[in-house]
Coordinates of N, CA and C in Angstrom, one line a residue:
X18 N 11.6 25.1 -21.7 CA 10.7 24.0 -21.2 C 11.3 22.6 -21.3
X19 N 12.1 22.3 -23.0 CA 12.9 20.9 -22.4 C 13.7 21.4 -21.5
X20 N 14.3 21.9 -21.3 CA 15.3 21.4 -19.8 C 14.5 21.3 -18.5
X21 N 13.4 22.0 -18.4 CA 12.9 21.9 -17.1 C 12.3 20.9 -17.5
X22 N 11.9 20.1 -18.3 CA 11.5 18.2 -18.2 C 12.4 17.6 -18.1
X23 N 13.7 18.1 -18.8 CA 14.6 17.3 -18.4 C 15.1 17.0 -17.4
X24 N 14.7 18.4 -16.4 CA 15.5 17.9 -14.8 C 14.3 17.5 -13.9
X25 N 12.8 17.2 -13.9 CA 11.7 16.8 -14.1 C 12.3 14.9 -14.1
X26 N 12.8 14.4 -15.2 CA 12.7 13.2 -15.3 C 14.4 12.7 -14.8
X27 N 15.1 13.7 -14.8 CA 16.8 13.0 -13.5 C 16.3 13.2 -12.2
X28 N 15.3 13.9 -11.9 CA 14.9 14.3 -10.4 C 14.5 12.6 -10.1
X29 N 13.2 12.1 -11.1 CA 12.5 10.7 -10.8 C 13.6 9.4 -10.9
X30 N 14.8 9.6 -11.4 CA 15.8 8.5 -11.7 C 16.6 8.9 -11.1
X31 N 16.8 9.3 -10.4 CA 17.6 10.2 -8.9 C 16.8 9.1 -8.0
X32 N 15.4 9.5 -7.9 CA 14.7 8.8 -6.9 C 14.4 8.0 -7.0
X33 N 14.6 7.2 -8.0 CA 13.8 5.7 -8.1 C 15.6 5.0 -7.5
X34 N 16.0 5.5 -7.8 CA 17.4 4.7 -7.1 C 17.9 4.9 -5.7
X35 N 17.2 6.3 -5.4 CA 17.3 6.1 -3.7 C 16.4 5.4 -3.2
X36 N 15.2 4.9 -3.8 CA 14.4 3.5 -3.2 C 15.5 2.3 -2.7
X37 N 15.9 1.8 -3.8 CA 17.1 1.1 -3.6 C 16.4 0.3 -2.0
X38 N 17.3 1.1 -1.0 CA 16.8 0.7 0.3 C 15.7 -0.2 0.7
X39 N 14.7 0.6 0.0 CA 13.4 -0.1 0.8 C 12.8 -2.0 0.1
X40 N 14.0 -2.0 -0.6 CA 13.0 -3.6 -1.2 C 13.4 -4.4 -0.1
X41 N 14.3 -4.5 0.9 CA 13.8 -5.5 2.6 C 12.7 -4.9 2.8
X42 N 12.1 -3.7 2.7 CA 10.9 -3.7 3.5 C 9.6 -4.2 2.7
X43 N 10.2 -3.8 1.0 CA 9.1 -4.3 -0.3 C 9.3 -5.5 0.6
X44 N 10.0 -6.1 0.6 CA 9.6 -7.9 1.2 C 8.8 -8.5 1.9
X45 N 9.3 -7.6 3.2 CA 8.4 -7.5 4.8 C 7.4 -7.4 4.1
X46 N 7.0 -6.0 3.4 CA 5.1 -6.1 2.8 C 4.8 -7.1 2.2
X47 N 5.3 -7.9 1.1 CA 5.2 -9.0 0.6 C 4.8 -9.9 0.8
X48 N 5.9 -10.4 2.2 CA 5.5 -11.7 3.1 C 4.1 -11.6 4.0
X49 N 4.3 -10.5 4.6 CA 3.0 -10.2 4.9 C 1.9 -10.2 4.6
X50 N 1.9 -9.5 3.4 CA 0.3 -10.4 2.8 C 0.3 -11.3 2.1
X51 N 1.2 -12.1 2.1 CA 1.2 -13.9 1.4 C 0.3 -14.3 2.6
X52 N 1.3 -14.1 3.8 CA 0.9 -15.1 4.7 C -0.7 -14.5 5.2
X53 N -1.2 -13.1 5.1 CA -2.3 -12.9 5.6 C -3.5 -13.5 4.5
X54 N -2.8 -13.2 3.1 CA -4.1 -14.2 2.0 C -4.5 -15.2 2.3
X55 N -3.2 -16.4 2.8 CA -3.4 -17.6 3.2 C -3.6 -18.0 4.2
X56 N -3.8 -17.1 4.9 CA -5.1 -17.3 6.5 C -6.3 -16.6 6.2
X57 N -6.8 -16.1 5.1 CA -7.8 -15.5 4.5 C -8.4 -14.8 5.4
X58 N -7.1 -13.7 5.6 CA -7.4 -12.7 5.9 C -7.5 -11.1 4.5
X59 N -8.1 -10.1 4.8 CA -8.2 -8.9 3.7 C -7.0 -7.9 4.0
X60 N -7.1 -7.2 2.9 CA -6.5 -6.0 2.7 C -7.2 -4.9 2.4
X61 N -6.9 -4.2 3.5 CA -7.7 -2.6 3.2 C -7.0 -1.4 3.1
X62 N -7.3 -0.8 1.9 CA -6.5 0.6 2.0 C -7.0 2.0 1.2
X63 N -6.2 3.0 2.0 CA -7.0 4.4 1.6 C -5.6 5.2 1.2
X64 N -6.5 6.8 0.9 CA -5.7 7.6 0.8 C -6.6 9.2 0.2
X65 N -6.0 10.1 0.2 CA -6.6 11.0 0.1 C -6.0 11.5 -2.0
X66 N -7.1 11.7 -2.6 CA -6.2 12.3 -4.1 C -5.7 11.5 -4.7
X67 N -4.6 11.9 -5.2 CA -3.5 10.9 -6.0 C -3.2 9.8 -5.0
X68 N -3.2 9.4 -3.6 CA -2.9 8.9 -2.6 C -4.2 7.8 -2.8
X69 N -5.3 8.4 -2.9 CA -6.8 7.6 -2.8 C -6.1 6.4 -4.1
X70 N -5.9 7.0 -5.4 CA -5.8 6.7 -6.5 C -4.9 5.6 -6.4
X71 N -3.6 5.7 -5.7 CA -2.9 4.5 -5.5 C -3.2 3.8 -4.4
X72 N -3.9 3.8 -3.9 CA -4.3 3.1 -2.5 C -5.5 1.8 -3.5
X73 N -6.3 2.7 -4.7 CA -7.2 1.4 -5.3 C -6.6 1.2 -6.4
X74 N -5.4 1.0 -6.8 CA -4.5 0.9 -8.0 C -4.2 -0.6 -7.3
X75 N -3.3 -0.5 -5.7 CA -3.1 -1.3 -5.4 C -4.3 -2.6 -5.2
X76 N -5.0 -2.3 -5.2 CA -6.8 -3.2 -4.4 C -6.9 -3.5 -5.8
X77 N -6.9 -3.3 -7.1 CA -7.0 -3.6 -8.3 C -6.1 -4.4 -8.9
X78 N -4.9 -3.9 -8.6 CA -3.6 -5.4 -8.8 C -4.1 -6.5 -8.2
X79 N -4.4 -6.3 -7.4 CA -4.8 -7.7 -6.4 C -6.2 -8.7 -6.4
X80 N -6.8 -7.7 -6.8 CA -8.5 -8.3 -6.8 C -8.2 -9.0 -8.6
X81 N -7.8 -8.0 -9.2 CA -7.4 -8.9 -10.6 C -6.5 -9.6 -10.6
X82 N -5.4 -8.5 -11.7 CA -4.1 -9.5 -11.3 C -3.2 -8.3 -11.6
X83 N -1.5 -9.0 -11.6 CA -0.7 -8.1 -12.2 C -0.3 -8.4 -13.5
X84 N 0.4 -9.6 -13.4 CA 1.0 -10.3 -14.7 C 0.8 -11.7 -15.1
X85 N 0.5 -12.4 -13.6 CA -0.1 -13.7 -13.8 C -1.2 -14.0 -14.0
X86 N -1.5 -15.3 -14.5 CA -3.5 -15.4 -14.0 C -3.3 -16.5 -12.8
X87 N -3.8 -16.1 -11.8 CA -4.1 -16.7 -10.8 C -5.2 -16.3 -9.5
X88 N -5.4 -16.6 -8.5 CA -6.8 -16.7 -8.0 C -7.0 -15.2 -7.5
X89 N -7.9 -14.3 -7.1 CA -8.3 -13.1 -6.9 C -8.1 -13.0 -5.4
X90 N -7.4 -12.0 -5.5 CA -7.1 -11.9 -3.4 C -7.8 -10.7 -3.1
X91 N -8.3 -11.0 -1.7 CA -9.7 -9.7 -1.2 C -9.0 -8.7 -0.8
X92 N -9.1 -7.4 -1.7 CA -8.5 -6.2 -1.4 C -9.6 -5.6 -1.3
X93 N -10.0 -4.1 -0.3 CA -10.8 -3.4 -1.1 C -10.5 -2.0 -0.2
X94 N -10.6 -0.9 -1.2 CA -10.4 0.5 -1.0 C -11.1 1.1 -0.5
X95 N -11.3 2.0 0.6 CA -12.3 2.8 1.3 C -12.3 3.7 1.0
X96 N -11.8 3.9 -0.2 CA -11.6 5.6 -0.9 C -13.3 5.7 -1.9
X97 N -13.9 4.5 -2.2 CA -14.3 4.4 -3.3 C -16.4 4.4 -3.3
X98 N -16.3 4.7 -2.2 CA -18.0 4.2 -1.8 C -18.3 5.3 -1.8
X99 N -18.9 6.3 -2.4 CA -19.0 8.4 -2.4 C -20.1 8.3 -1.0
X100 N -21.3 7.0 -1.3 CA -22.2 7.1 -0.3 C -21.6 6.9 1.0
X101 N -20.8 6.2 1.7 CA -20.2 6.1 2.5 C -18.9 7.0 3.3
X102 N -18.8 7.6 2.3 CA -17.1 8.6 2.8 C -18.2 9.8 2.9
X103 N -19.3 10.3 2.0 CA -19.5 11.2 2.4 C -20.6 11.6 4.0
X104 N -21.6 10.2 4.2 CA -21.6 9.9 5.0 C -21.2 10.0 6.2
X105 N -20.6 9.7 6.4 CA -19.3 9.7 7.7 C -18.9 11.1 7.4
X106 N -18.3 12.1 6.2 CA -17.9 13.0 6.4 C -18.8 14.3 7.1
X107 N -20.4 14.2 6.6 CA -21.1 14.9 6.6 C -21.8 14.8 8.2
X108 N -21.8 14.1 8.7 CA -22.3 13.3 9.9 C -21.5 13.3 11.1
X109 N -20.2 13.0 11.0 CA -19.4 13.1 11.5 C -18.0 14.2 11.6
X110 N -17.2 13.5 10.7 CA -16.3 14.3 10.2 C -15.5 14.2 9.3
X111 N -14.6 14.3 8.3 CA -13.4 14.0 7.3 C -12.7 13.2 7.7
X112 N -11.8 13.4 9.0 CA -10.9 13.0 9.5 C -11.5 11.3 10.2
X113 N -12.9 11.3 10.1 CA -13.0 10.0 10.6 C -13.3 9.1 9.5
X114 N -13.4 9.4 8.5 CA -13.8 9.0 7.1 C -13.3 7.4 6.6
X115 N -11.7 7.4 7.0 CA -11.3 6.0 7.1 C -11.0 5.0 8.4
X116 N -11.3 6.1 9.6 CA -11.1 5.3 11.0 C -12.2 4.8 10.9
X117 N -13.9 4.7 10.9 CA -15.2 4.6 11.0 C -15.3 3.1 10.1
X118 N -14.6 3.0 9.2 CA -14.4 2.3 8.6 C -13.7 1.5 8.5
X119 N -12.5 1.4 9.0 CA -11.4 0.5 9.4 C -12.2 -0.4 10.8
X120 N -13.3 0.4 11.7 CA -13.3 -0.1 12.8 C -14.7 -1.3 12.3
X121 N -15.4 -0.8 11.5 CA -16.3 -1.4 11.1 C -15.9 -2.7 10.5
X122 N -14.8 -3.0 9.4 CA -14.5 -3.9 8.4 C -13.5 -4.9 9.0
X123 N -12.3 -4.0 9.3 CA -10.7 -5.0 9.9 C -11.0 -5.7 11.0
X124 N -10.7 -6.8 10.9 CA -10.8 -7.4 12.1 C -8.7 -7.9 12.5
X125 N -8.4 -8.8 13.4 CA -7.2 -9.2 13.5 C -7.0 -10.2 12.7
X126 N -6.1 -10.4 11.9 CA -5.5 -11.1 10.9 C -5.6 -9.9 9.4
X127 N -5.9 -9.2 9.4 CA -6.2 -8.2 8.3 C -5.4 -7.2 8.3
X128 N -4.8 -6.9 7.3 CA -4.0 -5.8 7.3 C -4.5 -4.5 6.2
X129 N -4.1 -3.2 7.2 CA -4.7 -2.2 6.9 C -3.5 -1.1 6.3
X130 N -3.5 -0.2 4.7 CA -2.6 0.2 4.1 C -3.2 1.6 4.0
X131 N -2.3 2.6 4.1 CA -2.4 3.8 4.3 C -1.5 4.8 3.6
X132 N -2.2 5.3 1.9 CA -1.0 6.1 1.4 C -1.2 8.0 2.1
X133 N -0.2 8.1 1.8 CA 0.3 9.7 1.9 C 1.3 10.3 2.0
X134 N 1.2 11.2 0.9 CA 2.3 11.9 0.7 C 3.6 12.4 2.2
X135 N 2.3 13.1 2.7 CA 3.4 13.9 4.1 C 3.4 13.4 4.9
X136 N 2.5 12.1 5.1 CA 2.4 11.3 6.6 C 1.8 12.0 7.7
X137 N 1.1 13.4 7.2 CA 0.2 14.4 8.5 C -1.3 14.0 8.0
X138 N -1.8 13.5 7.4 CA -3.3 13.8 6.6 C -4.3 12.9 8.0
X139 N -5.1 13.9 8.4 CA -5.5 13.6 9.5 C -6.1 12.5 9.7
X140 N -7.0 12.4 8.3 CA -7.8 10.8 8.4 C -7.0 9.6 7.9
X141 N -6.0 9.7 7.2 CA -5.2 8.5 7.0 C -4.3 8.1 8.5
X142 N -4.1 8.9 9.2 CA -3.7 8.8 10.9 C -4.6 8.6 11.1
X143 N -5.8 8.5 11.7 CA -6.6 8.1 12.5 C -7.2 7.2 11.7
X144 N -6.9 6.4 10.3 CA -7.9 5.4 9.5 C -6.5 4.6 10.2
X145 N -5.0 4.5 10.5 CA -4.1 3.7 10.9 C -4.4 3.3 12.5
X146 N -4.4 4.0 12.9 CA -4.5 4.0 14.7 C -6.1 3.1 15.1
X147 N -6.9 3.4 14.0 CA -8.2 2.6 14.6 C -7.7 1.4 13.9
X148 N -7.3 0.9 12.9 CA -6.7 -0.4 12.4 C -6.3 -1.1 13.4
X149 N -5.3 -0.4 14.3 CA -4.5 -0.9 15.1 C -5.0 -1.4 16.6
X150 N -6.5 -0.3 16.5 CA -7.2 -0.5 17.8 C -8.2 -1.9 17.7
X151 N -8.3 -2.3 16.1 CA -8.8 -3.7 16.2 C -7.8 -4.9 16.1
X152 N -6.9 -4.6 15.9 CA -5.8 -5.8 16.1 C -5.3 -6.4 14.5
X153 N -5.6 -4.8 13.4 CA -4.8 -5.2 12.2 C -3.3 -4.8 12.0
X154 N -2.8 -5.4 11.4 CA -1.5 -5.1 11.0 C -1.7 -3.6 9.7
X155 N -0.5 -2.8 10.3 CA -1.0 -1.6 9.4 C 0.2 -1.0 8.7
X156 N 0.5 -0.8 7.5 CA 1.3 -0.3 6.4 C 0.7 1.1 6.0
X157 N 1.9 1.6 5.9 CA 2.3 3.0 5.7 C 2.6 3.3 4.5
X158 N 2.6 3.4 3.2 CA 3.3 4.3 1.8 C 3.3 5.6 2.6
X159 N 4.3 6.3 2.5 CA 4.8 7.7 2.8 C 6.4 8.3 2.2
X160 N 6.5 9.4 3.0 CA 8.2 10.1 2.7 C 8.5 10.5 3.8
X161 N 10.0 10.4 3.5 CA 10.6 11.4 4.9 C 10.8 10.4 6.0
X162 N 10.6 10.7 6.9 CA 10.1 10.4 8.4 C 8.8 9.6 8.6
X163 N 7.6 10.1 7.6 CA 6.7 9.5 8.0 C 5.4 10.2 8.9
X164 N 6.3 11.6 9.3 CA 4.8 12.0 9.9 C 4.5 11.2 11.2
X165 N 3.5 11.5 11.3 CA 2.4 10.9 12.6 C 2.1 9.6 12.1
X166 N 2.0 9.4 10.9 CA 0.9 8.1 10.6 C 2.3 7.1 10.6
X167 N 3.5 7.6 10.8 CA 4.6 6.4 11.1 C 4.0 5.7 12.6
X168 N 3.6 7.1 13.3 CA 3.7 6.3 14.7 C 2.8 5.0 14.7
X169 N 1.5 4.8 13.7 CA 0.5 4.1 13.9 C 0.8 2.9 12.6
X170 N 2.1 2.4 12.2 CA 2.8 1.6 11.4 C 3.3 0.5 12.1
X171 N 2.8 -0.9 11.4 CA 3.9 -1.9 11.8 C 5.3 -1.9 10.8
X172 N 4.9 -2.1 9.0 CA 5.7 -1.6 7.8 C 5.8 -0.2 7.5
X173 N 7.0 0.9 7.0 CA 6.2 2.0 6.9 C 7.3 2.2 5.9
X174 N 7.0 2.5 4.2 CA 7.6 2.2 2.9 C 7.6 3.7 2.8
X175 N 9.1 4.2 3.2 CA 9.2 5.6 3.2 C 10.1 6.2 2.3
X176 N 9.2 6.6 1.3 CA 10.2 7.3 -0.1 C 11.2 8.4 0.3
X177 N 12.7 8.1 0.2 CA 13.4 9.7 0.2 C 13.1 11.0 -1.0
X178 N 11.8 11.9 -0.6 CA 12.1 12.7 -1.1 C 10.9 13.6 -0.4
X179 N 10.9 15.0 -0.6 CA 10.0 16.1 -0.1 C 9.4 16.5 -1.0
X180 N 9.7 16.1 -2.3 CA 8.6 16.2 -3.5 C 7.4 15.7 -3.9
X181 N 6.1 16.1 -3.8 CA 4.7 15.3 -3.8 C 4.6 14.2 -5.0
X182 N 5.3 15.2 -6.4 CA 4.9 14.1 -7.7 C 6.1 12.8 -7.5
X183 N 7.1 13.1 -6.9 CA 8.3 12.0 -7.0 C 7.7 11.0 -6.0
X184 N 7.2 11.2 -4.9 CA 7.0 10.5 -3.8 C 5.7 9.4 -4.3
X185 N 4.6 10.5 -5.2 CA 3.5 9.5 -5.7 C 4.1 9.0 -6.6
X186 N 5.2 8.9 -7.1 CA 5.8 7.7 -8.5 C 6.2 6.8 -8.3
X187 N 7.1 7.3 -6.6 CA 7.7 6.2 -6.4 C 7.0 5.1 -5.2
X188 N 5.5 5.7 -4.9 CA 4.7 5.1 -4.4 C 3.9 3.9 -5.5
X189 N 4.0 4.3 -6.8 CA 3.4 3.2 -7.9 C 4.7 2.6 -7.9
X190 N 5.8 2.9 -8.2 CA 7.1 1.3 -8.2 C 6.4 0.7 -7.1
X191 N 6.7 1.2 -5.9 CA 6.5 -0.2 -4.7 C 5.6 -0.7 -4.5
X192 N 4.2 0.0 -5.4 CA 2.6 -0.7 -5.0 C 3.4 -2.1 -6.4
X193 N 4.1 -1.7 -7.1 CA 4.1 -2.6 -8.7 C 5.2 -3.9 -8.0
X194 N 6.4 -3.4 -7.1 CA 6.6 -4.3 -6.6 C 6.5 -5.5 -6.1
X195 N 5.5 -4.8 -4.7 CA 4.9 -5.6 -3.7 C 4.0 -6.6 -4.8
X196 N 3.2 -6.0 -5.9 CA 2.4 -6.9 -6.5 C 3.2 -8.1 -7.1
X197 N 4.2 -7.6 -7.6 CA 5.3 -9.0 -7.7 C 5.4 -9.5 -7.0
X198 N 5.5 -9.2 -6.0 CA 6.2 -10.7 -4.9 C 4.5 -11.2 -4.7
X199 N 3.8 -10.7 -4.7 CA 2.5 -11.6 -3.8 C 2.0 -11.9 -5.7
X200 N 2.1 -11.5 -6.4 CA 1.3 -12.1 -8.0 C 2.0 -13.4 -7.9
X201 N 3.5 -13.7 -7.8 CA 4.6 -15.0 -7.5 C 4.5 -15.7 -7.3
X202 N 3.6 -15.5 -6.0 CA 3.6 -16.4 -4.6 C 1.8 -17.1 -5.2
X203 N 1.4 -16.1 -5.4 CA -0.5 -16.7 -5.5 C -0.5 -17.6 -7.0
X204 N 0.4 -17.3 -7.7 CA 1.0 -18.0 -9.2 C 1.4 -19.8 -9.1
X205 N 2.0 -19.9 -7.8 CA 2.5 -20.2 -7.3 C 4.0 -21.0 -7.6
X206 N 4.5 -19.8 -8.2 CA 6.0 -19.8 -8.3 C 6.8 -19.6 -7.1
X207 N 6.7 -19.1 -5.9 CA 7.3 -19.2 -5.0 C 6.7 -19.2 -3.5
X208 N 7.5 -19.5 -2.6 CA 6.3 -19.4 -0.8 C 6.5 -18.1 -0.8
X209 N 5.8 -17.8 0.5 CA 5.5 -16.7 0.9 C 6.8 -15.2 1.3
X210 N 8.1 -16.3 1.3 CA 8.9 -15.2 1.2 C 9.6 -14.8 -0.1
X211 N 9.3 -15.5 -0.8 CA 9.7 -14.9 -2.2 C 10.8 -16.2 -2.8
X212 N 11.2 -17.2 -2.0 CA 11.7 -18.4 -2.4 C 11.1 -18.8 -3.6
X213 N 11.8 -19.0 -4.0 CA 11.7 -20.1 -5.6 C 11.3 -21.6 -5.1
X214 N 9.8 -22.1 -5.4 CA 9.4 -23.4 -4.7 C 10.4 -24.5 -5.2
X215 N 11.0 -24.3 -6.1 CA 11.5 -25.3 -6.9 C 12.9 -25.4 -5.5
X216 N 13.3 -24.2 -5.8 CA 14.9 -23.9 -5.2 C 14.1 -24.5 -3.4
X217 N 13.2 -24.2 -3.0 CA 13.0 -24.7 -1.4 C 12.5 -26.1 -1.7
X218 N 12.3 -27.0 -2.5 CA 12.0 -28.3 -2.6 C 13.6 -28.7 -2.6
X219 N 14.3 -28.4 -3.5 CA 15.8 -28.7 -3.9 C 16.6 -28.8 -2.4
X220 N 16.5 -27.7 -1.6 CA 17.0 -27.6 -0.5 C 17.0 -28.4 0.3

């Protein structure tokens, strides 16, 4: 049993370093919702499971805080209303669970975030594509390729691996991330791209 933890935890530090890559795109998310907070615009996001779970992990960094104290940014989860998901589920369908909802809430300037593991989960694809049918900007946590719900991506934060637990771990680094660069910015230790105000005054 220790050795199978032990290859368990080089599997995760294997992978936490093939992220590597993605912090230009940690950025792109970053800047993104600097600048959509400060046109006060929201953030919405879902997911199914462990996917749900980090989808309002992230909406909770945000609505509170991560490390700083500074002002509360409007995040909110569609994973979280039982009256409402089951609603739409029972009425309609599963798969419309977070589209019905996205079309209801997002408007343009809002950006709409979408975890999952495989990038096939039918209603996290169709909770992206109706985002997109109201004119929100739409972010992807996934692996691989991305699946279908790539196609319905402007950002799409794609972990290398085919493993579900590694993919949701290394879905919490980049949600912990991204909260750094936007906790920074709303701190207001730096602008919206992650500049140091001091170092862009200096300039």
């Amino acid at each position: 049993m220790h050795d199978l933890l032990a290859g368990q935890l080089a599997d995760h530090v294997d992978t936490a370093r093939a992220v590597e890559p993605l912090l230009a795109r940690v950025g792109e998310l970053g800047e993104l919702l600097c600048t959509t907070f400060a046109a006060g615009g929201r953030l919405y996001t879902f997911g199914n499971g462990g996917s749900a779970a980090d989808a309002q992990h992230l909406a909770a960094e945000l609505i509170g805080r991560y490390k700083r104290e500074r002002r509360p940014l409007p995040a909110v989860a569609l994973s979280v209303d039982p009256s409402v998901v089951t609603c739409i589920g029972n009425d309609y369908s599963f798969d419309d669970v977070f589209a019905r909802q996205a079309t209801a809430l997002a408007r343009p300037g809002d950006v709409v975030a979408g975890f999952t593991t495989s990038g096939m989960s039918a209603n996290v694809v169709a909770g992206l594509a109706a985002a997109r049918e109201v004119g929100a900007r739409t972010v992807l946590f996934a692996a691989g390729s991305g699946g279908k719900a790539a196609e319905h991506a402007d950002v799409s934060l794609l972990v290398p691996s085919s493993t579900t637990a590694r993919i949701q771990e290394m879905h919490l680094l980049v949600l912990h991330l991204v909260s750094e660069w936007v906790d920074a910015w709303a701190a207001g230790e730096t602008d919206e791209r992650g500049v140091g105000l001091q170092a862009t005054t200096a300039g």
